[in-house]
Amino acid sequence: MVVGATGQVGRHVVDGLILAGRGVRAVSRHSRSGPPGVTPCPADVRDAEAFRSALPGADGIFVNLPPTLQEQDLTRIGADITQAGIPITVLLSSDLVESCSGSVMAASHEREEMVLRAVLGDSLTVLRPGMFMNNDAAEWSASIRDAGKVFTAFPDALELPIAPVDIAAAAVAALTAPGHGPYPTRRLLGPQWLSARDRVTVLSDVLKRPITIVEVSAEEHTALLARLLPEPIARQKVVLRAAAPRSIADCPDLPLGKESTPYAAWAAANAAAFGVEVR
C-alpha cells in the first residue's frame, strides 16, 4: 500500500513495486486509474474511516504524510496500521531531523518519527532523504523558462541533491525485503556535492539553452522562495544555504554513492518541468 501514490516519491514507489511483481493499493486524494496491478484508493489519511477501510490485507505500507498532521492524528494512523496487522511501515521523513534538528523545517518530520515509532515500534523503518533534485524544478523552472535565469544568493553553496527515484528504490527494497524488523533508519544522500552553479551548468547543457545566474541578497532570495513556501520555511532554507560549505575540502565526510542517479540524468528525465522539450 502506497500513501501519497501520486507524489514525487510515491509514484516511483508504485512503479518499483509493480516491477518487483507486487500488487499495489495506491492511496491518494486524487487517485486515478493505474496500470495492471494497481488498485486506486481515493482516500485521505485525515479521513479516519476512509484510511482505515483501505488497510485490510496490505502486507506493507509506504507513508508520505501531510506536514500539518498533529500528534493525535499520527497516533490514530499508527494504531490503525497496527490493528490491520501490517508488518512493515516505511515512513518518508527528512535528513533535516539529523542535520538540522529543532528547526522549523524539521519539526513535522520529528513529530511523525516520534509518534509513529512509539506506536509501531520495530515495524517502522524511516527514510531520511536530503535535498530533492526536484526542488530545483520547483524553484527555478519559471525563471529559466521565462528568462533563462536562476536567482540565488548562494551560487557556490554545496548540497547533496538526490533523485526521488532513488528514494523510492530504498522504500521498495524495505517493503520487499524478507523478515520482520527491527528496521534501521536510513539516511539517503545524493551521489555528489553540487553547488547551484554546478547544477545550472548541467541544466544549461541538458536543456540546450544558456542560463544565467543572477546573484541576489539573502532577503531577496527569501522573498522569492516565500512565493512558493511558507515564509518561515523559506527563511530557514536561506539560512541553511548561507551556512553550507563552499569547497569540497570543507564538506563533511559522508557515505556517498549509494543513491546513484546523476543530476544530469535527473535533469534529462525532467526537462519538461523547465518548459523545454529535449529531443
Coordinates of N, CA, C and O in Angstrom, one line a residue, residues 88-98 113 117 124-130 162 165-175 177 182-190 255-260:
I88 N 5.2 -4.1 8.1 CA 6.2 -3.0 8.0 C 5.6 -1.7 7.4 O 4.8 -1.8 6.5
T89 N 6.0 -0.7 8.1 CA 5.6 0.7 7.6 C 6.9 1.4 7.3 O 7.8 1.5 8.1
V90 N 7.0 2.0 6.1 CA 8.1 2.8 5.6 C 7.6 4.3 5.6 O 6.7 4.7 4.9
L91 N 8.3 5.1 6.5 CA 7.9 6.5 6.6 C 8.9 7.3 5.9 O 10.1 7.2 6.1
L92 N 8.4 8.2 5.0 CA 9.3 9.2 4.3 C 9.5 10.4 5.3 O 8.5 11.1 5.5
S93 N 10.7 10.5 5.8 CA 11.0 11.6 6.7 C 11.9 12.6 6.0 O 11.8 12.8 4.8
S94 N 12.9 13.1 6.7 CA 13.9 14.1 6.1 C 15.2 14.0 6.8 O 15.2 13.9 8.0
D95 N 16.3 14.2 6.1 CA 17.6 14.3 6.7 C 17.7 15.5 7.6 O 18.6 15.6 8.5
L96 N 16.8 16.5 7.5 CA 16.8 17.6 8.4 C 16.6 17.2 9.9 O 17.1 17.9 10.8
V97 N 16.0 16.0 10.1 CA 15.9 15.5 11.5 C 17.3 15.3 12.1 O 17.5 15.5 13.3
E98 N 18.2 14.9 11.3 CA 19.6 14.7 11.7 C 20.5 15.9 11.6 O 21.2 16.3 12.5
E113 N 8.1 10.9 13.2 CA 9.0 9.8 13.6 C 8.8 9.5 15.1 O 8.7 8.3 15.4
R117 N 7.0 5.9 15.9 CA 7.9 5.0 16.5 C 7.3 4.5 17.8 O 7.4 3.3 18.1
L124 N 8.5 -0.2 12.2 CA 8.7 1.1 11.4 C 10.1 1.2 10.9 O 11.0 1.0 11.7
T125 N 10.2 1.5 9.6 CA 11.5 1.9 9.1 C 11.4 3.4 8.6 O 10.4 3.7 8.0
V126 N 12.4 4.2 8.8 CA 12.4 5.6 8.5 C 13.4 5.9 7.4 O 14.6 5.5 7.5
L127 N 13.0 6.6 6.4 CA 13.9 7.0 5.3 C 14.1 8.6 5.5 O 13.1 9.3 5.5
R128 N 15.3 9.0 5.6 CA 15.6 10.4 5.7 C 16.5 10.9 4.5 O 17.7 11.0 4.6
P129 N 15.8 11.3 3.5 CA 16.5 11.8 2.3 C 16.9 13.3 2.5 O 16.2 14.0 3.3
G130 N 18.0 13.7 1.8 CA 18.4 15.1 1.8 C 17.6 15.9 0.8 O 16.5 15.5 0.4
I162 N 19.3 14.7 -4.2 CA 19.0 13.2 -4.5 C 17.8 13.2 -5.4 O 16.8 13.9 -5.2
V165 N 13.6 9.1 -7.5 CA 13.6 7.6 -7.9 C 14.5 6.8 -7.0 O 14.2 5.7 -6.7
D166 N 15.6 7.4 -6.5 CA 16.5 6.7 -5.6 C 15.9 6.6 -4.2 O 16.1 5.6 -3.5
I167 N 15.1 7.6 -3.8 CA 14.4 7.5 -2.5 C 13.4 6.3 -2.6 O 13.3 5.5 -1.7
A168 N 12.7 6.3 -3.7 CA 11.7 5.3 -3.9 C 12.3 3.9 -4.0 O 11.7 2.9 -3.4
A169 N 13.5 3.8 -4.6 CA 14.1 2.4 -4.6 C 14.4 1.9 -3.2 O 14.3 0.7 -2.9
A170 N 14.8 2.8 -2.3 CA 15.1 2.4 -0.9 C 13.8 2.0 -0.3 O 13.8 1.0 0.5
A171 N 12.7 2.7 -0.6 CA 11.4 2.3 0.0 C 11.0 0.9 -0.5 O 10.5 0.0 0.3
V172 N 11.1 0.7 -1.8 CA 10.7 -0.6 -2.4 C 11.6 -1.7 -1.8 O 11.1 -2.8 -1.5
A173 N 12.9 -1.5 -1.6 CA 13.8 -2.5 -1.0 C 13.3 -2.9 0.4 O 13.3 -4.1 0.7
A174 N 12.9 -1.9 1.1 CA 12.5 -2.1 2.5 C 11.2 -2.9 2.5 O 11.0 -3.8 3.3
L175 N 10.3 -2.5 1.6 CA 8.9 -3.2 1.6 C 9.0 -4.6 1.1 O 8.1 -5.4 1.4
A177 N 11.8 -6.7 1.3 CA 12.9 -7.5 2.0 C 12.2 -8.5 2.9 O 11.2 -8.3 3.5
P182 N 13.8 -5.6 13.8 CA 13.7 -4.2 13.7 C 14.4 -3.6 12.5 O 15.4 -4.2 12.0
Y183 N 13.9 -2.5 12.0 CA 14.4 -2.0 10.7 C 15.2 -0.7 11.0 O 14.8 0.1 11.9
P184 N 16.3 -0.5 10.3 CA 17.2 0.6 10.6 C 16.6 1.9 10.0 O 15.9 1.9 9.0
T185 N 16.9 3.1 10.6 CA 16.7 4.3 9.9 C 17.7 4.6 8.9 O 18.9 4.4 9.1
R186 N 17.3 5.0 7.7 CA 18.3 5.1 6.6 C 18.4 6.6 6.2 O 17.4 7.3 5.9
R187 N 19.7 7.1 6.2 CA 20.0 8.4 5.7 C 20.3 8.3 4.2 O 21.1 7.5 3.8
L188 N 19.5 9.0 3.4 CA 19.7 8.9 1.9 C 20.2 10.3 1.4 O 19.6 11.3 1.5
L189 N 21.4 10.2 0.8 CA 22.1 11.4 0.3 C 22.4 11.2 -1.2 O 22.6 10.1 -1.7
G190 N 22.4 12.3 -1.9 CA 22.7 12.3 -3.3 C 24.2 11.8 -3.6 O 25.0 11.8 -2.7
P255 N 29.0 9.0 3.6 CA 29.0 7.8 2.7 C 28.2 8.1 1.5 O 27.0 7.8 1.4
L256 N 28.8 8.6 0.4 CA 28.1 8.9 -0.8 C 28.2 7.8 -1.8 O 29.0 6.9 -1.7
G257 N 27.3 7.9 -2.8 CA 27.4 6.9 -3.9 C 26.3 5.8 -3.9 O 26.1 5.2 -4.9
K258 N 25.7 5.6 -2.7 CA 24.7 4.5 -2.7 C 23.5 4.9 -3.5 O 22.9 4.0 -4.2
E259 N 23.0 6.1 -3.4 CA 21.9 6.6 -4.2 C 22.6 7.3 -5.5 O 23.2 8.3 -5.4
S260 N 22.4 6.6 -6.6 CA 23.4 6.9 -7.7 C 22.9 7.6 -8.9 O 23.7 7.8 -9.9

